[in-house]
Coordinates of C-alpha atoms in Angstrom, one line a residue:
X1 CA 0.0 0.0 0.0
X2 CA 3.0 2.3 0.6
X3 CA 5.4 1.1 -1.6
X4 CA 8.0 3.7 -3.4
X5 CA 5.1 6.2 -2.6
X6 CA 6.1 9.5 -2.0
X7 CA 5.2 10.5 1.5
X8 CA 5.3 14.2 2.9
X9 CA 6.3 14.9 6.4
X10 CA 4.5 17.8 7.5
X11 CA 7.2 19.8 9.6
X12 CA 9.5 22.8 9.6
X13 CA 11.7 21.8 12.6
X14 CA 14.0 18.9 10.5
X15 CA 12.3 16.2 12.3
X16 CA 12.8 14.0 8.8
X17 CA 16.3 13.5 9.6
X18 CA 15.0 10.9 11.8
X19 CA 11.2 9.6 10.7
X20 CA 12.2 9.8 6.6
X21 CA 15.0 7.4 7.2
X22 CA 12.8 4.9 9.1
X23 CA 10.1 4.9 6.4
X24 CA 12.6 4.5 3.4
X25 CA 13.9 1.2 5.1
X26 CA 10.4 -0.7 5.8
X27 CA 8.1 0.8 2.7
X28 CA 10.6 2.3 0.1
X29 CA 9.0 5.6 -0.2
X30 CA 10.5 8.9 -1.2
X31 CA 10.1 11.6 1.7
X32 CA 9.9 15.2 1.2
X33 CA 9.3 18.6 3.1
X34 CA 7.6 21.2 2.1
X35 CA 7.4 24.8 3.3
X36 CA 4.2 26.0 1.7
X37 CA 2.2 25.6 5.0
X38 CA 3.4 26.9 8.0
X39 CA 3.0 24.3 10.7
X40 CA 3.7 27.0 13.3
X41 CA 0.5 28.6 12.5
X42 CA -1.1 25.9 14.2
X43 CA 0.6 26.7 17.4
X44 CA 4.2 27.3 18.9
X45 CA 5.7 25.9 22.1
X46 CA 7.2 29.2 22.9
X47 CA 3.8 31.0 22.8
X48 CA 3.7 33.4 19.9
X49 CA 0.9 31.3 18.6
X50 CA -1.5 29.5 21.3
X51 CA -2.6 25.9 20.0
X52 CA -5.8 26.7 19.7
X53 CA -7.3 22.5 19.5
X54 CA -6.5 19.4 21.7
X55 CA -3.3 17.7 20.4
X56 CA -4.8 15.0 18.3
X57 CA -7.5 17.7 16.1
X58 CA -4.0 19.9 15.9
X59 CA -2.3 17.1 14.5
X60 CA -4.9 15.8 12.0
X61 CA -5.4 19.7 11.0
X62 CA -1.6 19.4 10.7
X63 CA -1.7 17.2 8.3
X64 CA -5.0 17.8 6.1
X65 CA -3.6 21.3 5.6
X66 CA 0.0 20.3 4.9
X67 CA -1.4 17.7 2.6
X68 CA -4.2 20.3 1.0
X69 CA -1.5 23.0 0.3
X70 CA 1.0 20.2 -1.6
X71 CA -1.5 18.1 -2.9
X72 CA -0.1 15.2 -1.3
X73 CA -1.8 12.0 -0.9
X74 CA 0.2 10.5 1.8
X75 CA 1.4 12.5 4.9
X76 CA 2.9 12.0 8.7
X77 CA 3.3 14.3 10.9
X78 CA 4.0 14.6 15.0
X79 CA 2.6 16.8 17.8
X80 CA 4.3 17.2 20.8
X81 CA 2.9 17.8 24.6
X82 CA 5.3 18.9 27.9
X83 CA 3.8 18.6 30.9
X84 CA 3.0 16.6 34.4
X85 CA 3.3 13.0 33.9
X86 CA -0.2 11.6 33.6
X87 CA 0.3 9.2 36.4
X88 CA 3.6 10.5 37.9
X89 CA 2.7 14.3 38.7
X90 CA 5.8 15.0 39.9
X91 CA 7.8 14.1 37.3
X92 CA 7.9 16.0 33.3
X93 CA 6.8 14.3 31.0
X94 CA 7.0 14.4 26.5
X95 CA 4.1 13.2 25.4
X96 CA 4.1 12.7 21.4
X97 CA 1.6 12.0 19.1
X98 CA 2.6 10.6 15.2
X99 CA -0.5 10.3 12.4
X100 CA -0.1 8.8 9.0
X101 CA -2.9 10.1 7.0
X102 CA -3.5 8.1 3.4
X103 CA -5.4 10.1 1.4
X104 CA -5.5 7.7 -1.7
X105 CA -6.9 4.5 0.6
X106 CA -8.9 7.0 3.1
X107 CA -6.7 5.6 6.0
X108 CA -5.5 7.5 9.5
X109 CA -2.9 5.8 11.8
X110 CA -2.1 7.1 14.8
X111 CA 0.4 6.1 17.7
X112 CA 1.7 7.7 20.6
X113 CA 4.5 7.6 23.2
X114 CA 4.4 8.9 26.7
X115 CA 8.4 9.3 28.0
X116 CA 9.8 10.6 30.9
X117 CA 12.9 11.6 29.3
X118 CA 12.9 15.1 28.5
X119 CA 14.7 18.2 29.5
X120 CA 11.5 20.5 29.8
X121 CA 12.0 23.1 32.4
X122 CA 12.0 26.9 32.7
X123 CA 11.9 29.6 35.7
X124 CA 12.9 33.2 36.5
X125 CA 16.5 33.8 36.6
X126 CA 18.2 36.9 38.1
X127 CA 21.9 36.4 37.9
X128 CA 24.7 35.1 35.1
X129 CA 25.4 32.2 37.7
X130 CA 21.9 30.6 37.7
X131 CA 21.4 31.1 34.0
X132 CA 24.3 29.0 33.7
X133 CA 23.6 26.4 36.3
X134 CA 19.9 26.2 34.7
X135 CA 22.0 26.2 31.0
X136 CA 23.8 22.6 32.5
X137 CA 20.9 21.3 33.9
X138 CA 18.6 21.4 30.8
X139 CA 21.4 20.3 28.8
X140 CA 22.9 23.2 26.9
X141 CA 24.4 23.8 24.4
X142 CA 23.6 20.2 22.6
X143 CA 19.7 21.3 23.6
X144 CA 18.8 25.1 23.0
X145 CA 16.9 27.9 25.3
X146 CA 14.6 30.4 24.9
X147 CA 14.8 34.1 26.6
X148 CA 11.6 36.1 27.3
X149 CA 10.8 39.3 29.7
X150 CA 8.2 36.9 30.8
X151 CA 7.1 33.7 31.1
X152 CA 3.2 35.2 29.7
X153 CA 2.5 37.8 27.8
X154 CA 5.8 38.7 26.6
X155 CA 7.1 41.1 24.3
X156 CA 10.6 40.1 23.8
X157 CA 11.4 36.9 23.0
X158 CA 14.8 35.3 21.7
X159 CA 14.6 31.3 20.6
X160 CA 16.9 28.7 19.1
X161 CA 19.9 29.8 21.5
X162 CA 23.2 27.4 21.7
X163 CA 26.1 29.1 22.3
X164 CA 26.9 30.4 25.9
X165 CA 28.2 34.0 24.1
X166 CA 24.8 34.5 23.0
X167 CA 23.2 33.3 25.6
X168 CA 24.9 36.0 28.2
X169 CA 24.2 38.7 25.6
X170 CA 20.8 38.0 25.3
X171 CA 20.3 37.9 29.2
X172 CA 22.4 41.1 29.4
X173 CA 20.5 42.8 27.4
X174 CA 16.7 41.7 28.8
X175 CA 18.2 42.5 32.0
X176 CA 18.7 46.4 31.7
X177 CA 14.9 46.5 31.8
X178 CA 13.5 44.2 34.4
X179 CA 15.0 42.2 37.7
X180 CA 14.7 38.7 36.2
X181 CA 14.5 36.9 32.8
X182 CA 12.6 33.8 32.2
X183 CA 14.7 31.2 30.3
X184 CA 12.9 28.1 29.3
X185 CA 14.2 24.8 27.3
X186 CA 13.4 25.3 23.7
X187 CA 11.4 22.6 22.6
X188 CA 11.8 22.5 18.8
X189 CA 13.1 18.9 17.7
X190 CA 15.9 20.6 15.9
X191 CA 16.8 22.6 19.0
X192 CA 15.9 19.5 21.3
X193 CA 17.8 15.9 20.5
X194 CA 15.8 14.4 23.7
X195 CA 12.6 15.2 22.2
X196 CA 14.2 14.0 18.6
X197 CA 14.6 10.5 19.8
X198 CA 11.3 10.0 21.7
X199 CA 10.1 11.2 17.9
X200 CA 12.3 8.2 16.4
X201 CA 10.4 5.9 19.2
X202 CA 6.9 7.0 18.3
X203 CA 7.7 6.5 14.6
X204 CA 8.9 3.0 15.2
X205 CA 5.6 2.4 16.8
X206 CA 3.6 3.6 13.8
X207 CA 5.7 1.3 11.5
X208 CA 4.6 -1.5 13.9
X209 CA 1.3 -0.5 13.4
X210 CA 1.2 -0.2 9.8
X211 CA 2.2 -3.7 9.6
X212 CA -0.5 -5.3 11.4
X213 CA -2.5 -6.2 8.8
X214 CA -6.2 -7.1 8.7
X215 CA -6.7 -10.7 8.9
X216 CA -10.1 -9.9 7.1
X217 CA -9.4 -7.0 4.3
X218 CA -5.2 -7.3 5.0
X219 CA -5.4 -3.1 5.6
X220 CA -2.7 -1.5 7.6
X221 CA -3.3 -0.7 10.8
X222 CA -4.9 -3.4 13.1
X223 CA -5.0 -2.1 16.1
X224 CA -6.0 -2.6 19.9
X225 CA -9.7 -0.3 20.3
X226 CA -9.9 -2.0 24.1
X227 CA -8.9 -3.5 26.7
X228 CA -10.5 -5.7 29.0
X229 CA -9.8 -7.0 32.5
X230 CA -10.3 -10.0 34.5
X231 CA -6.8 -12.2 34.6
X232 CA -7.9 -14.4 37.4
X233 CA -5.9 -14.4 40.2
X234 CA -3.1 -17.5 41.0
X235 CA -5.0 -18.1 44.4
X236 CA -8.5 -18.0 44.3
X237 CA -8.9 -17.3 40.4
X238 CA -11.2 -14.3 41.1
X239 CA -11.0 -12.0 38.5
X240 CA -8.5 -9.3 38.7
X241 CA -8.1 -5.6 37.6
X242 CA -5.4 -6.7 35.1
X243 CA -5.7 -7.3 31.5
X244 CA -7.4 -10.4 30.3
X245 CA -7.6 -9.6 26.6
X246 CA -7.3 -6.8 23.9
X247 CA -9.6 -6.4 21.4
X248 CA -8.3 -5.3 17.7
X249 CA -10.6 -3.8 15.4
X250 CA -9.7 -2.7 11.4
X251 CA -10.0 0.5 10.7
X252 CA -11.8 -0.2 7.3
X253 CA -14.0 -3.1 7.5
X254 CA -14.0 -3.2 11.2
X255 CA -13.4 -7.0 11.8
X256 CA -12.9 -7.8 15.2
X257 CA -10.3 -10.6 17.5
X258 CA -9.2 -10.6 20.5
X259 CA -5.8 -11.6 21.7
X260 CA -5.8 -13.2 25.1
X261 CA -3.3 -12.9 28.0
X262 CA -1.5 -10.2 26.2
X263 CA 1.2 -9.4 29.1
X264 CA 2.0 -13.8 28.3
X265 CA 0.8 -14.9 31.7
X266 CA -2.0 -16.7 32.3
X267 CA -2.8 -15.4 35.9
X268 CA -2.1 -12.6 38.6
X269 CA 0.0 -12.7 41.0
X270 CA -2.4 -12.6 44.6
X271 CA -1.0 -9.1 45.6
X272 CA -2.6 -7.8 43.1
X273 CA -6.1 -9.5 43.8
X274 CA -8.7 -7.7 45.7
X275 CA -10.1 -10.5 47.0
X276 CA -6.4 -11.9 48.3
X277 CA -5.6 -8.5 49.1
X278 CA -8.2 -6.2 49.6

């Protein structure tokens, strides 16, 4: 289905380098970028342009448009989330989102990765010694920063920064008009080789995904739609809040299996019971 198609990765921030490689080697297709839409438009990390749409529409809009304006048929694209862990609030968290829309066979793929490694930070800094000691802790100069006046509603704003001369200048100079600056990571996967591999991870999964075939139609893109709990328990084979099975669905002709015992095991351990251990 994908075949030495040519695909177009809907970015300005080089994330090809990694996601156009990965595609060549599984489904021989050509990759290209284009410029003609501006994916910032859509929103920016550094908060020029406020995303105006959860995550998933701004990624499907992402790539409808970028397809639209190229007249492309097949498209990728990524959208990336910083934030609280969902699980482990205390703790940052990239959470990155990767869509394969095929225009041609009226196909959308989606996968995501949730990773806790990421160098996401910023704060208010007041001296040349804390810039610095923020600089080494985010991971500068391999991973740029961002200078603002503020963290909201800012009016000065200097991104994409990776060399410590620079940096100090830039500081220097937002400092002749306020007490503090706030420096934050820059989050661009060019500017950001942390988030860059979590996007080689996420594209990984999608080829994964686009090779689970249909057992029914053989389209790309079989995929687990739920999963269901109830692995008894070792002891007294009550049913437990683990995973029995997952159901896959097709995205096209909707055939349903199920794959039971997907973790391999064929019961819960009794600490994990509620009857065992309530």
């Amino acid at each position: 289905m994908f075949h030495k198609r040519h695909l177009l990765i809907a970015t300005k921030h080089q994330k090809e380098r990694v996601i156009a490689p990965i595609f060549a080697a599984e489904f021989g297709v050509t990759s290209f970028v284009s410029d003609v839409f501006d994916t910032d438009s859509l929103g920016t990390f550094s908060g020029e342009i406020e995303r105006k749409e959860d995550a998933l529409t701004t990624l499907r809009n992402k790539c409808i448009l970028s397809a639209t304006a190229t007249q492309s048929d097949l498209v990728v694209a990524t959208e990336g989330s910083f934030g609280a862990h969902p699980s482990l609030f205390i703790a940052h968290a990239n959470t990155e989102l990767i869509m394969l829309k095929d225009f041609k066979n009226d196909l959308e793929i989606v996968a995501k990765e949730i990773s806790l490694d990421t160098n996401f930070n910023g704060q208010k800094i007041s001296t040349e010694a804390d810039l610095l000691e923020f600089a080494k802790k985010v991971k500068f100069p391999s991973h740029g920063v961002i200078l603002k006046n503020e963290e909201a509603n800012f009016s000065v704003l200097f991104k994409g920064i990776q060399t410590e001369a620079i940096l100090l200048e830039k500081f220097r100079y937002l400092k002749q008009y306020k007490d503090y600056v706030y420096v934050e990571t820059d989050m661009r996967a060019l500017y950001n080789p942390t988030r860059m591999q979590v996007i080689e991870k996420v594209t990984k999964q999608l080829i994964e995904k686009l090779k689970s075939l249909c057992p029914s139609c053989q389209t790309p893109g079989f995929d687990v739609v739920q999963v269901v709990s109830g692995l008894p328990c070792q002891l007294c084979k009550s049913p437990t809040r683990s995973t029995l099975y997952h159901v896959y669905e097709c995205k096209k002709c909707a055939y349903q299996s199920n794959k039971m015992f997907p973790r391999g095991v064929q019961s819960e351990d009794p600490m994990y019971c509620d009857t065992c251990n309530p």
